Coordinates of C-alpha atoms in Angstrom, one line a residue:
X180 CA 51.0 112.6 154.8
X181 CA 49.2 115.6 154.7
X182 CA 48.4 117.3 151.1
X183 CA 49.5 121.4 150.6
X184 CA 46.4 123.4 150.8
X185 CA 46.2 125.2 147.5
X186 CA 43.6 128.5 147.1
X187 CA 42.8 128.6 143.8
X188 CA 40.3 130.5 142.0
X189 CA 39.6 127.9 139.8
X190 CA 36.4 129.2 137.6
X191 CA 39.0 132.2 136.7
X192 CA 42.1 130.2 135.3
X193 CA 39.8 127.8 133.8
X194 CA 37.6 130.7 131.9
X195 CA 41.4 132.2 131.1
X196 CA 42.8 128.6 129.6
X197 CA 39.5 128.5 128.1
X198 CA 39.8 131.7 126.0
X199 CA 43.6 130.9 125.2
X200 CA 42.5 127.4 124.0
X201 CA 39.5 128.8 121.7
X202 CA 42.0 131.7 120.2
X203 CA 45.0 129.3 119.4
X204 CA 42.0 126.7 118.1
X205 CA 40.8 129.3 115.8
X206 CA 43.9 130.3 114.8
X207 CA 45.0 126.6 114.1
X208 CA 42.3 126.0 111.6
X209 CA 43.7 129.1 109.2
X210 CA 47.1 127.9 109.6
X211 CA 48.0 127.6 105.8
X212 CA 47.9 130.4 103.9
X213 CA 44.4 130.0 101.3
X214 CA 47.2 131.2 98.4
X215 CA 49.2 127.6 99.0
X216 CA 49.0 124.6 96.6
X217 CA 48.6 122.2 99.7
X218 CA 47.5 118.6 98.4
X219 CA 43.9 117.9 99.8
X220 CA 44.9 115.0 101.9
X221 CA 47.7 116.4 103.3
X222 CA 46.5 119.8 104.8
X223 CA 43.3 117.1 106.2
X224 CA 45.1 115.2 108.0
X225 CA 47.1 117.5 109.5
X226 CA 44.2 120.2 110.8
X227 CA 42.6 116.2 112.0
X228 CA 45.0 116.3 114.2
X229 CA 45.4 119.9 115.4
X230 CA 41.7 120.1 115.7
X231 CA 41.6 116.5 117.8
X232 CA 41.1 118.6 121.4
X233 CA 43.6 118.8 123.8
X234 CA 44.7 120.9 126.7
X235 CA 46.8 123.4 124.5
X236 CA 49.4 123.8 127.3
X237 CA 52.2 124.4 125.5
X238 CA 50.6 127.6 123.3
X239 CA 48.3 128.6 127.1
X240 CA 52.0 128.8 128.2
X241 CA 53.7 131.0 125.6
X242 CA 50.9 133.4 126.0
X243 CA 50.6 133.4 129.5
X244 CA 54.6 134.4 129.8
X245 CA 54.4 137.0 127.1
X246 CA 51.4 138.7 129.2
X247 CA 53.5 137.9 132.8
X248 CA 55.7 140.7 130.8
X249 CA 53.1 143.0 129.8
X250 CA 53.8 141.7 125.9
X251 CA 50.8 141.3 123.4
X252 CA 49.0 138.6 123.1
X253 CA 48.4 138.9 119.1
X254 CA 52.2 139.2 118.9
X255 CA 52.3 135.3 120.8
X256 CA 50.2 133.6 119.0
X257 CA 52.1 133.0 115.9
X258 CA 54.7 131.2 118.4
X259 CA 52.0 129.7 120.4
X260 CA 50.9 128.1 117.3
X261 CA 54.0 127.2 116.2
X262 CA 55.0 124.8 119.7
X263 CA 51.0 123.4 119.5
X264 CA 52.2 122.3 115.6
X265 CA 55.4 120.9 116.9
X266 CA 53.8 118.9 119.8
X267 CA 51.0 117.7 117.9
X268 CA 53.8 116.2 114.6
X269 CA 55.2 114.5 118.1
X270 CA 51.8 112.6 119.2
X271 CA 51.2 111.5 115.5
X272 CA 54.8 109.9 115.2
X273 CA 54.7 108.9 118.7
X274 CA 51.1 106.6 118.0
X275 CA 52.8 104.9 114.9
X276 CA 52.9 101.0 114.8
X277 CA 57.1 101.3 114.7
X278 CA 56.6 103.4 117.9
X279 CA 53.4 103.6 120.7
X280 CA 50.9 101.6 118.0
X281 CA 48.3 103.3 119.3
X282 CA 44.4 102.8 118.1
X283 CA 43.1 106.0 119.8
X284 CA 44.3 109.4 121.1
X285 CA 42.3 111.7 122.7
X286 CA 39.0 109.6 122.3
X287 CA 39.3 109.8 118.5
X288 CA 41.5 106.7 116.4
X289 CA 44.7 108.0 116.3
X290 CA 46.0 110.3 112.7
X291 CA 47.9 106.5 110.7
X292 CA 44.2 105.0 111.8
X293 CA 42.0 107.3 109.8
X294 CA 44.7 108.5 106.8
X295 CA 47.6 105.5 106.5
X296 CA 50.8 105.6 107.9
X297 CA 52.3 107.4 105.3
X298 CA 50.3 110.3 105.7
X299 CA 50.6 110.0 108.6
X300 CA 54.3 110.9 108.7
X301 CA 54.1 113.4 106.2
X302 CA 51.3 115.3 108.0
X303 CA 54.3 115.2 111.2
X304 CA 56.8 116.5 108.6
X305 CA 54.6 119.1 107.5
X306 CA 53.7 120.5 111.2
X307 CA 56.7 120.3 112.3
X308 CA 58.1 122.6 109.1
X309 CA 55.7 125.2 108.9
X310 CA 56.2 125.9 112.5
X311 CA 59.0 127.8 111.9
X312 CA 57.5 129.8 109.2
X313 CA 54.9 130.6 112.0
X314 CA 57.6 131.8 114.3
X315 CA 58.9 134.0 111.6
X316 CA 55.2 136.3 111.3
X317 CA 56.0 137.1 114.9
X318 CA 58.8 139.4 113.5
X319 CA 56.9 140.2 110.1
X320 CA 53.6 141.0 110.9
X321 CA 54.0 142.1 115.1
X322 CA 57.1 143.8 115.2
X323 CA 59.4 141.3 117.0
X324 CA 62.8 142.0 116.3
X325 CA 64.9 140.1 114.1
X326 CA 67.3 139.1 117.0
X327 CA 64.2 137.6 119.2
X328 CA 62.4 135.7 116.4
X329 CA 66.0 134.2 115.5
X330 CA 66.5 133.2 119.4
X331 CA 63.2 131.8 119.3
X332 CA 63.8 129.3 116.5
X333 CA 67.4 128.6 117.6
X334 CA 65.7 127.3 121.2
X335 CA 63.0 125.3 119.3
X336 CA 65.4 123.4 116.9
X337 CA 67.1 122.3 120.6
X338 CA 64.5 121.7 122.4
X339 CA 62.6 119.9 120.0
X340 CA 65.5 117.9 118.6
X341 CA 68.1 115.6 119.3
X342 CA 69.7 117.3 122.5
X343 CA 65.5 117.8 123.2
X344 CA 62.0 116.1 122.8
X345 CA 63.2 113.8 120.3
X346 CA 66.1 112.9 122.0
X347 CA 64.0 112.0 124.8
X348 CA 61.6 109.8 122.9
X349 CA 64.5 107.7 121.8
X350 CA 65.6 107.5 125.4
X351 CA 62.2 106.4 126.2
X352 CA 61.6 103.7 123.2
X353 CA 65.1 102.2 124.1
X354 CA 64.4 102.1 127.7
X355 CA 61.0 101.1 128.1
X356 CA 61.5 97.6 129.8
X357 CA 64.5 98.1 130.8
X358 CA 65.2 101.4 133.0
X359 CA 66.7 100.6 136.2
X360 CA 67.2 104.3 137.9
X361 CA 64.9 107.0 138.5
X362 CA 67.5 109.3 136.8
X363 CA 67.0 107.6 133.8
X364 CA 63.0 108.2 134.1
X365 CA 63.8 111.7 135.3
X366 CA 65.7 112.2 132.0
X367 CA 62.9 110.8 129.8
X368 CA 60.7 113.6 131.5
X369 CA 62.7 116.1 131.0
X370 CA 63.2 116.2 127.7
X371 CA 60.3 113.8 126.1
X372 CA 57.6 116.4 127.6
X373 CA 59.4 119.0 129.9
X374 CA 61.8 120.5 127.0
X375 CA 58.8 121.9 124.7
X376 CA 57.2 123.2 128.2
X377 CA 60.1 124.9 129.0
X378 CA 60.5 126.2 125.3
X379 CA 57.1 127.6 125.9
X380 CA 57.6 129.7 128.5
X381 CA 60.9 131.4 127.3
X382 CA 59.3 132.4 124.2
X383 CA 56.6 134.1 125.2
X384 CA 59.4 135.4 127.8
X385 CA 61.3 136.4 124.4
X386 CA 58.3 137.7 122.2
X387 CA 57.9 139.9 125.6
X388 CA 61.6 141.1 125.2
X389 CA 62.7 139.6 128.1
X390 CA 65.7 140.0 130.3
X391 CA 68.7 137.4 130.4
X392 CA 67.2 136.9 134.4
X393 CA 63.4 137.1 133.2
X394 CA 64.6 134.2 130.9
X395 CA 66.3 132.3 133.4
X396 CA 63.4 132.7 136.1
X397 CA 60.8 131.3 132.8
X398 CA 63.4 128.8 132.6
X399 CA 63.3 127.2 135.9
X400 CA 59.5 127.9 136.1
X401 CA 59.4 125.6 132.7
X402 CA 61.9 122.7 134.3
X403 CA 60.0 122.3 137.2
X404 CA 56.2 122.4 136.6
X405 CA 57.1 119.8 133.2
X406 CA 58.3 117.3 135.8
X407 CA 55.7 118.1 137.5
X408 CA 53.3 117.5 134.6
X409 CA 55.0 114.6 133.6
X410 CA 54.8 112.7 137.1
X411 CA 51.1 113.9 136.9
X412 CA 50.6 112.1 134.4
X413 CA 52.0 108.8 135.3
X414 CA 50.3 108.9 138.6
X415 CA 46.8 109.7 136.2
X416 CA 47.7 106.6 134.3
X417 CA 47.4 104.5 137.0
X418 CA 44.6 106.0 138.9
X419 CA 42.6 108.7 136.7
X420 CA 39.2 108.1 134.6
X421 CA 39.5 106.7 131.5
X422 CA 36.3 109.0 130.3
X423 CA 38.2 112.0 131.4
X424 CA 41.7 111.1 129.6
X425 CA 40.5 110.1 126.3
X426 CA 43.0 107.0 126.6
X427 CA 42.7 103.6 128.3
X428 CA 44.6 103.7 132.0
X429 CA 47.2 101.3 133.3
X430 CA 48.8 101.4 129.9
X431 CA 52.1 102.3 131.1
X432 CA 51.7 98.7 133.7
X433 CA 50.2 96.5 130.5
X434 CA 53.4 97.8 128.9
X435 CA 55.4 96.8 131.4
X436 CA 57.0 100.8 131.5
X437 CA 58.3 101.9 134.3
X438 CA 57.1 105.2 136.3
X439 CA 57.3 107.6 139.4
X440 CA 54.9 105.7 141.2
X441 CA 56.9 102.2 140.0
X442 CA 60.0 103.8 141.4
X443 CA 58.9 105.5 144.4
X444 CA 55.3 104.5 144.9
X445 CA 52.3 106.8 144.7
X446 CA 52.6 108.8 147.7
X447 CA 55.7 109.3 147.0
X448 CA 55.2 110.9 143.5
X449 CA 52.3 113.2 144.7
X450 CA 54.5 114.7 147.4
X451 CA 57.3 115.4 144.3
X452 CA 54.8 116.5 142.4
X453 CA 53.8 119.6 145.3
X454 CA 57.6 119.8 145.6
X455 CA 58.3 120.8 141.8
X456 CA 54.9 122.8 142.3
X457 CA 56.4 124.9 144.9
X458 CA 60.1 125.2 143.5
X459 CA 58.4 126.4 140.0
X460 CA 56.4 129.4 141.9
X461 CA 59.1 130.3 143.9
X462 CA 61.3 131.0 140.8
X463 CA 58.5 133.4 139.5
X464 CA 57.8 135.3 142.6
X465 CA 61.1 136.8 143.4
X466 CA 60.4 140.4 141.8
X467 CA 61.6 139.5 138.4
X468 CA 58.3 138.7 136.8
X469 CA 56.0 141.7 136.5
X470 CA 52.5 139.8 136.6
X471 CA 52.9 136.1 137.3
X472 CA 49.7 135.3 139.1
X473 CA 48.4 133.6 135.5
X474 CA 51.3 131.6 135.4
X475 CA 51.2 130.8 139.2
X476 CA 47.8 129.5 139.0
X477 CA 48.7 127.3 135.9
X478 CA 51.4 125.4 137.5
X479 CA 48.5 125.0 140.7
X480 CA 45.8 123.8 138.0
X481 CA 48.5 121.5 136.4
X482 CA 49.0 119.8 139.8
X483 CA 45.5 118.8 140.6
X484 CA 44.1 117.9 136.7
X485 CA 42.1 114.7 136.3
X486 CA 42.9 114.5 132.9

């Protein structure tokens, strides 16, 4: 089977991702107001595990929508924060001993390893509350209406929650030995990781003030390329460096989990992952989007990551 030929400028999206990630870093470590009582351990172990690395998708792709609409950057950030907090009270619950036990993520021992398990939780709690308050000094200190900042936290309480991400992890913790269709796999995706990707993309979309069709382009955009990213990373579990992942590989086989590649076999999984490529690029490229070549060559640089 022959592999899509992709042109990609890839020293320019990496210097853009690059700026995004150090602006949402910086922003990250101010989080808390310096006025708030926050108990010493507490706000530690949460900025441990905001400040642990990662790719900052999710906040790269809230920005990169607003500015696909010609919206401000400045104005983004408060929400691109906000889904970065979310994800990362996700990976410390997720790493618990009742859930993943895991020792290490992202190279570094996992947040229960360094600060206990309670903290642990309450460091989750904590992200995951004051991301809304972040959503909020969109409309407070940027100008966002009411009515957008109000959609925006209405969309993250779904797909973050039950009908959402968590929904999804429960799908995946009760399933994990014993999935037996790849709708059931395709579900996990979707909402485990693909939910919070999609949120991403609609609010910058909304932060932007975005049309109803603007929205439902983002939206398709967002379903397809966190498939996509999902089935990236199951094939990188199996094949990718360890050095470059920060995590051991073939976790998902010593588990005994089941993935794309387990269902439909490796070749099988890149050639959906080109697929879900192209139908996300086609949805942006139909006249709706103003400026989508940022966001075009994301969902490229998404398909061919090594880590």
């Amino acid at each position: 089977m022959r592999r899509a030929v992709i042109l990609l400028d890839k020293s320019s999206i990496r210097d853009y991702i690059e700026a995004v990630s150090s602006l949402v870093t910086s922003s990250l470590q101010d989080i808390l107001p310096g006025s708030w009582e926050v108990p010493t351990n507490l706000r530690e172990s949460m900025e441990y595990s905001l400040m642990a690395g990662g790719k900052r998708l999710r906040p790269l792709l809230v920005i990169a929508a607003a500015e696909s609409l010609g919206g401000s950057r400045e104005a983004a950030l408060p929400v691109a924060c906000a889904v970065e907090m979310v994800h990362t009270y996700s990976l410390i619950h997720d790493d618990l001993p009742a859930m993943d036990n895991d020792d290490f993520r992202r190279g570094k021992p996992t947040n229960h390893k360094v600060f206990g398990e309670a903290m642990a939780i309450l460091a989750g709690d904590a992200l995951l509350t004051h991301a809304f308050y972040c959503i909020i000094q969109t409309s407070r200190q940027y100008g966002i209406t009411a009515e957008s900042a109000l959609a925006i936290v209405e969309e993250l309480s779904l797909f973050a929650g039950p009908a959402g991400m968590v929904g999804g992890q429960v799908a995946d913790m009760e399933g994990e030995q014993g999935l037996t269709e790849l709708d059931q796999l395709r579900y996990i995706h979707q909402h485990k990781t693909g939910d919070l990707i999609m949120f991403s993309l609609k609010a910058g979309g909304r932060v932007a003030g975005a049309s109803e069709q603007q929205l439902a382009a983002l939206e398709q955009f967002g379903r397809a390329i966190g498939l996509a990213f999902q089935i990236q990373d199951d094939i990188l579990d199996l094949i990718g460096d360890e050095g470059k992942l920060g995590k051991k590989t073939q976790s998902d086989v010593k588990q005994q989990k089941v993935t794309y590649p387990y269902f439909i076999g490796l070749d099988n999984s890149r050639a959906e992952l080109e697929a879900l490529t192209r139908t996300a690029k086609e949805a942006i490229t139909s006249g709706l989007i103003p400026n989508p070549e940022k966001l075009l060559d994301i969902a490229d640089y998404l398909m061919e990551r090594d880590h």
